[in-house]
XYZ file of C-alpha atoms in Angstrom:
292
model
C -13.318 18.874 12.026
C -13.842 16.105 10.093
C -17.504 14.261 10.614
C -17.687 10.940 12.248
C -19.337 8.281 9.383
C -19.944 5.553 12.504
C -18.280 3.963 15.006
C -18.167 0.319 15.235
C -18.796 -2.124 18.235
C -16.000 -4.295 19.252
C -16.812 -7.484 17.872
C -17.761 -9.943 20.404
C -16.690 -13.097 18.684
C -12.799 -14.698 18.512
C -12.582 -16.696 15.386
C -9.453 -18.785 15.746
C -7.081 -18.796 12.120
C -5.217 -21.641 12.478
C -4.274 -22.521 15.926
C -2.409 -19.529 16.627
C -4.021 -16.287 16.072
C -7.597 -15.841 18.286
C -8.621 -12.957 16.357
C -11.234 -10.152 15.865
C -12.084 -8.565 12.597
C -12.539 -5.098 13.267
C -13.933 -4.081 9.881
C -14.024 -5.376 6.733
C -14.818 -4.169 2.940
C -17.922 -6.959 3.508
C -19.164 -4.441 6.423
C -18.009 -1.168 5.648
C -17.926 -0.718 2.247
C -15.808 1.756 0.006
C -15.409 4.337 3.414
C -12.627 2.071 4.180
C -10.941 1.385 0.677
C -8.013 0.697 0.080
C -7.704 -1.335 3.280
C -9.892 -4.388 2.768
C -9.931 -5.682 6.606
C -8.089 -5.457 10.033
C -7.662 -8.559 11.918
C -6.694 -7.742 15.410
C -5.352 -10.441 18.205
C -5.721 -8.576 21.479
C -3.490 -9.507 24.438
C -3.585 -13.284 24.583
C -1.055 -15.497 27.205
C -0.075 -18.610 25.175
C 0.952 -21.477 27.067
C 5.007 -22.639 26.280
C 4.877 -25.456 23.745
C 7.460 -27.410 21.621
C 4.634 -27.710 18.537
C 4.449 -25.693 15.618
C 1.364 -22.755 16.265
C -0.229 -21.288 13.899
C -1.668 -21.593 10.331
C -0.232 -23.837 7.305
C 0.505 -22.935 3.836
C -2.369 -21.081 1.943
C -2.757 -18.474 -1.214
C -3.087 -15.295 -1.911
C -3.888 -13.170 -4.871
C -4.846 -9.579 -5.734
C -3.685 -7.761 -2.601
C -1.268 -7.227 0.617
C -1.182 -8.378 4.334
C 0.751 -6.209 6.412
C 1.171 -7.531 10.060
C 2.150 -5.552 12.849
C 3.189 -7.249 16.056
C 2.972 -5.606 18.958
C 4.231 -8.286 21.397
C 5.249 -11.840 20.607
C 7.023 -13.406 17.529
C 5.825 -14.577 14.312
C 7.555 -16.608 11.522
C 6.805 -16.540 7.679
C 7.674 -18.573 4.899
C 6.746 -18.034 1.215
C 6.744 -19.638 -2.272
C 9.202 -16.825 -3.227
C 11.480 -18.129 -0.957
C 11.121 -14.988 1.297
C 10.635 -15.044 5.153
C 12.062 -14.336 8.162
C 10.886 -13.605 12.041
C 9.158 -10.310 12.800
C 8.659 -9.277 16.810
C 7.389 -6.607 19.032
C 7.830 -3.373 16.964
C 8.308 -4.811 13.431
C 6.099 -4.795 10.578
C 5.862 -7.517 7.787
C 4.763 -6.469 4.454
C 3.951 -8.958 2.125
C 2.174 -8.211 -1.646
C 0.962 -11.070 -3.054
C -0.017 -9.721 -6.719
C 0.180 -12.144 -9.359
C -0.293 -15.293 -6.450
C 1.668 -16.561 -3.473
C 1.820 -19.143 -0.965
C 2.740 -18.273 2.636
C 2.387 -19.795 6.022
C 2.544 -18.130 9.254
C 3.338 -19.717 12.682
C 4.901 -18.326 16.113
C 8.626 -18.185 15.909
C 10.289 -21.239 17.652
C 11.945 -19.801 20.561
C 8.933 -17.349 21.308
C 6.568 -20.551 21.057
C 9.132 -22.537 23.728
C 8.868 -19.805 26.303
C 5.170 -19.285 25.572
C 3.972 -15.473 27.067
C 1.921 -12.659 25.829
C 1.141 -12.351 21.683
C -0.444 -9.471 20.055
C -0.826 -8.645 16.615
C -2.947 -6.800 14.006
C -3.035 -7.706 10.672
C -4.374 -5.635 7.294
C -5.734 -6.506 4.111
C -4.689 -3.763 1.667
C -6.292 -3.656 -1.911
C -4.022 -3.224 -5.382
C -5.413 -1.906 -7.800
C -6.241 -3.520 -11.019
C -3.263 -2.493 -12.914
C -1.199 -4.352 -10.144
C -3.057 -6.979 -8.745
C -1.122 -9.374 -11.187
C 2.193 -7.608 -9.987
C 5.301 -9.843 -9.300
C 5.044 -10.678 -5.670
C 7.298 -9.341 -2.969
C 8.234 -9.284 0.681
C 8.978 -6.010 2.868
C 10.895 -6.976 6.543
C 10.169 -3.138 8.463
C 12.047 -3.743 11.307
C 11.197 -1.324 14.728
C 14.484 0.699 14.430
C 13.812 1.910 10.927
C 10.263 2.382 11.837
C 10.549 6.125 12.573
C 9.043 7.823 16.400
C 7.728 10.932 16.255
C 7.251 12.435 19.537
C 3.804 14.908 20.008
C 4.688 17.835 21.344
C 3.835 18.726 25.096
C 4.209 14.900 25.952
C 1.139 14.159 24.554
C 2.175 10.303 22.888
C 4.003 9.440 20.072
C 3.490 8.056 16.798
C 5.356 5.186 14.803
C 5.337 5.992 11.107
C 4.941 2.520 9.014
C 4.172 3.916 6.178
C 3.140 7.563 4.664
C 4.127 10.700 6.460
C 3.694 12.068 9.462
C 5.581 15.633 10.381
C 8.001 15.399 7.736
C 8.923 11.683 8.597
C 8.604 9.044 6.109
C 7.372 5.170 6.964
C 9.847 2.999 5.295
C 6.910 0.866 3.649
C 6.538 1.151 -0.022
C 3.207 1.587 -0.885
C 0.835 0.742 -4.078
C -1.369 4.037 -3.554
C -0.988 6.861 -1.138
C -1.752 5.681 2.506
C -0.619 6.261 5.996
C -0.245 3.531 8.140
C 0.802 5.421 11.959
C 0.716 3.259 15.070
C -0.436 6.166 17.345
C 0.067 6.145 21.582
C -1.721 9.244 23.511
C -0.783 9.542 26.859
C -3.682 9.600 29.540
C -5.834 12.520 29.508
C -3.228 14.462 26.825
C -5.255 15.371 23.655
C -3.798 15.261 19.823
C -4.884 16.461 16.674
C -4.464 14.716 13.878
C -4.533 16.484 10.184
C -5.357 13.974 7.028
C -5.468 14.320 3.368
C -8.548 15.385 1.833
C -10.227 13.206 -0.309
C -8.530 10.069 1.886
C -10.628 7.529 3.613
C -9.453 7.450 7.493
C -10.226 4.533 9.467
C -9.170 4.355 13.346
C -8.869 1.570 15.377
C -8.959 1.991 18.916
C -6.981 -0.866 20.493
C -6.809 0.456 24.018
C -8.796 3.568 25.242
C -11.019 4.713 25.893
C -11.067 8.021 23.895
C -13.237 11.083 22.971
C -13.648 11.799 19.643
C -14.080 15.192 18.013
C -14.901 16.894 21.777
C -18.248 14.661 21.286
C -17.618 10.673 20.517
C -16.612 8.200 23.317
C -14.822 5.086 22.077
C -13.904 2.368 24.135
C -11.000 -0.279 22.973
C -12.184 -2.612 20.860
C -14.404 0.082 18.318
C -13.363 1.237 14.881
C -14.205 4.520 13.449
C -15.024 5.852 10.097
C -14.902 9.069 9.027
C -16.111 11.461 6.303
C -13.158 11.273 3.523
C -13.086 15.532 3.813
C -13.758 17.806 6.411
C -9.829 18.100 7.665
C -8.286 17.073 10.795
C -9.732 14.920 13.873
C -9.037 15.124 17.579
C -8.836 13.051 20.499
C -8.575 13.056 24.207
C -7.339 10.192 25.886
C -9.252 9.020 28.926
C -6.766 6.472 29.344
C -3.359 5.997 27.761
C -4.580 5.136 24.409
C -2.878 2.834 21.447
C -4.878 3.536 18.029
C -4.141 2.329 14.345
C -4.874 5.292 12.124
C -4.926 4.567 8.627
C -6.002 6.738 5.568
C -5.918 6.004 2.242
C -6.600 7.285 -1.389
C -9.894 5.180 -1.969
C -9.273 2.762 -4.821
C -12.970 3.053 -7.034
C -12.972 0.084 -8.585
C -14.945 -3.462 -7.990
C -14.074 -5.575 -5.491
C -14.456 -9.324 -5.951
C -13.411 -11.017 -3.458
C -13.764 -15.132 -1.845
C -11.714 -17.157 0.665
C -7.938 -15.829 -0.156
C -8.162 -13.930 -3.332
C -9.494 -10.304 -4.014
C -9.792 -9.574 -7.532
C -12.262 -7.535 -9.744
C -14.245 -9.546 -11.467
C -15.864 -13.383 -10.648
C -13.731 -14.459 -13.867
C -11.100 -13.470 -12.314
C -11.204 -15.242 -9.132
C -12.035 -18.128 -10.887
C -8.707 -17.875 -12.499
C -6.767 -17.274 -9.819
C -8.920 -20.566 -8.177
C -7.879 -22.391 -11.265
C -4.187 -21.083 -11.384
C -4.188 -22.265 -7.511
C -5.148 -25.565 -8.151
C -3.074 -26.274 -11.497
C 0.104 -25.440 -9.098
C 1.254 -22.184 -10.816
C 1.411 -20.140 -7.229
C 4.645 -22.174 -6.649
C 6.063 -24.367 -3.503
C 7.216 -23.287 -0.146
C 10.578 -25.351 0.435
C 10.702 -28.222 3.042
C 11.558 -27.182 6.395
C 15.089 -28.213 7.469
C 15.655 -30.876 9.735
C-alpha cells in the first residue's frame, strides 16, 4: 500500500474571500511543499446557509497569472465573468475550469437567482500549477457541466466516483489538462471499503470533506483533514465509517520553482514583478460592464 506522508488537521479558521465564500484552505504549496505539486492549494467552503438577498455576493474583479482555478460546486450557484469575455453560471455538479496563463481578470459572485432564494452553498476550489513553458499560455475557460462529468459506479455498491479530469476505469474526465492529473470527486457508502490504484511517481493528495474514514486498515480521518501520501508505493484503501465524500487528486509533480505572491504564481521574483507591472500598466485586459 502506499505510505501515508501526514495527515492534516482541519483548519480551524474561516477566512472570508470577498463576501461570499467563508472558506478553509486545506493545504497549500506554502504548507506542504512539492508532496502536493502540481496542485498549489484547495480552498474548501463547507456547508454554509446564506441568507436570500437582492445584492451582488461575492468577490470583485482581480488577476491572475501563471496557473489554473478549477471550482467545483457541490451545492449552490456561482457566476463568472472574465477579461476574455468568457463566463457563464456553474451549479451543483459542474466544474469551472479557468487557466489564466499569460494574465486574466475574473470576478466571481453567487448567481442571481441562487442569491434571491438564498439556501445552502458549497464549493471547493484548486490552484493548479503550469509549468514554465505555459505559464505565459493564451488564457482560456473550460464550462464541465455534471452530465458530461462521467459516474463510475464501485462495484458491490460501495460509492461512486465522478471523473473531472484523468481516468478512472477506462472513463475519461472531460477536463483538459496541462500535465497528467486526476481530479475524481469520490462518494463511499457507509461502512463499504474501496481501493483506489494511482500512478507511480504521482503525488496523491486526499481531501476528506465528510467522513470519517480509515486509511490504509490503520489511519482515522475525520472531515475536515487532508492527506498526503508517498508519490510510490501503489494503491490506497479506505473504509468508510460514515458515508464519505473525498477529493482525490494525483498529479505528475511539476519540479520546478515556485514563486508565488497575492494572485500570481510564477518562477522567478522577476517574474512576478512583471506580471505586477503588466497588471498595473492595464495589459491583463477589461471585464465588460454589466448590463442594465
Amino acid at each position: 500500500m502506499r505510505k501515508i506522508s501526514g495527515v492534516h488537521p482541519a483548519p480551524e479558521s474561516v477566512h472570508w474571500v470577498g463576501d461570499g465564500f467563508p472558506v478553509r484552505t486545506l493545504f497549500s504549496h506554502h504548507a506542504q511543499g512539492r508532496r502536493v505539486s502540481p496542485f498549489l492549494l484547495c480552498d474548501y467552503v463547507a456547508p454554509f446557509d446564506f441568507a436570500p438577498t437582492e445584492a451582488r455576493r461575492g468577490v470583485g474583479q482581480h488577476p491572475h497569472r501563471g496557473f489554473e482555478t478549477v471550482t467545483i460546486v457541490y451545492d449552490g450557484e456561482v457566476a463568472h465573468r472574465d477579461s476574455t469575455g468568457a463566463g457563464g453560471v456553474i451549479g451543483p455538479g459542474d466544474v469551472q475550469w479557468m487557466t489564466a496563463g499569460a494574465g486574466v481578470l475574473h470576478e466571481e459572485y453567487h448567481a442571481e437567482a441562487y442569491a434571491r432564494r438564498g439556501g445552502r452553498f458549497e464549493i471547493a476550489q484548486l490552484w493548479v500549477n503550469l509549468p514554465a513553458r505555459l505559464k505565459m499560455t493564451r488564457p482560456r475557460y473550460q464550462t464541465l457541466r455534471d452530465d458530461d462529468i462521467p459516474r463510475v459506479e464501485l462495484n458491490d455498491d460501495v460509492g461512486l466516483v465522478r471523473v473531472i479530469a484523468g481516468e478512472f476505469a477506462g472513463f475519461r474526465g472531460p477536463a483538459q489538462t496541462a500535465t497528467p492529473m486526476n481530479i475524481w470527486d469520490v462518494r463511499i457508502d457507509d461502512r463499504k471499503n474501496a481501493t483506489f490504484n494511482l500512478p507511480e511517481g504521482h503525488n496523491l493528495v486526499v481531501a476528506v470533506l465528510d467522513g470519517p474514514i480509515v486509511v490504509n486498515g490503520e489511519g482515522h480521518v475525520r472531515a475536515g483533514e487532508t492527506i498526503v501520501f508517498e508519490a510510490h508505493g501503489g494503491a490506497v484503501a479506505f473504509a468508510a465509517q460514515g458515508d464519505a465524500k473525498l477529493l482525490l487528486l494525483s498529479g505528475e509533480p511539476i519540479d520546478e520553482p515556485v514563486a508565488q505572491q497575492g494572485p500570481f504564481v510564477m518562477n522567478s521574483p522577476a517574474e512576478l514583478k512583471e506580471a505586477f507591472d503588466d497588471y498595473r500598466a492595464g495589459r491583463f485586459g477589461t471585464i465588460a460592464p454589466l448590463e442594465t
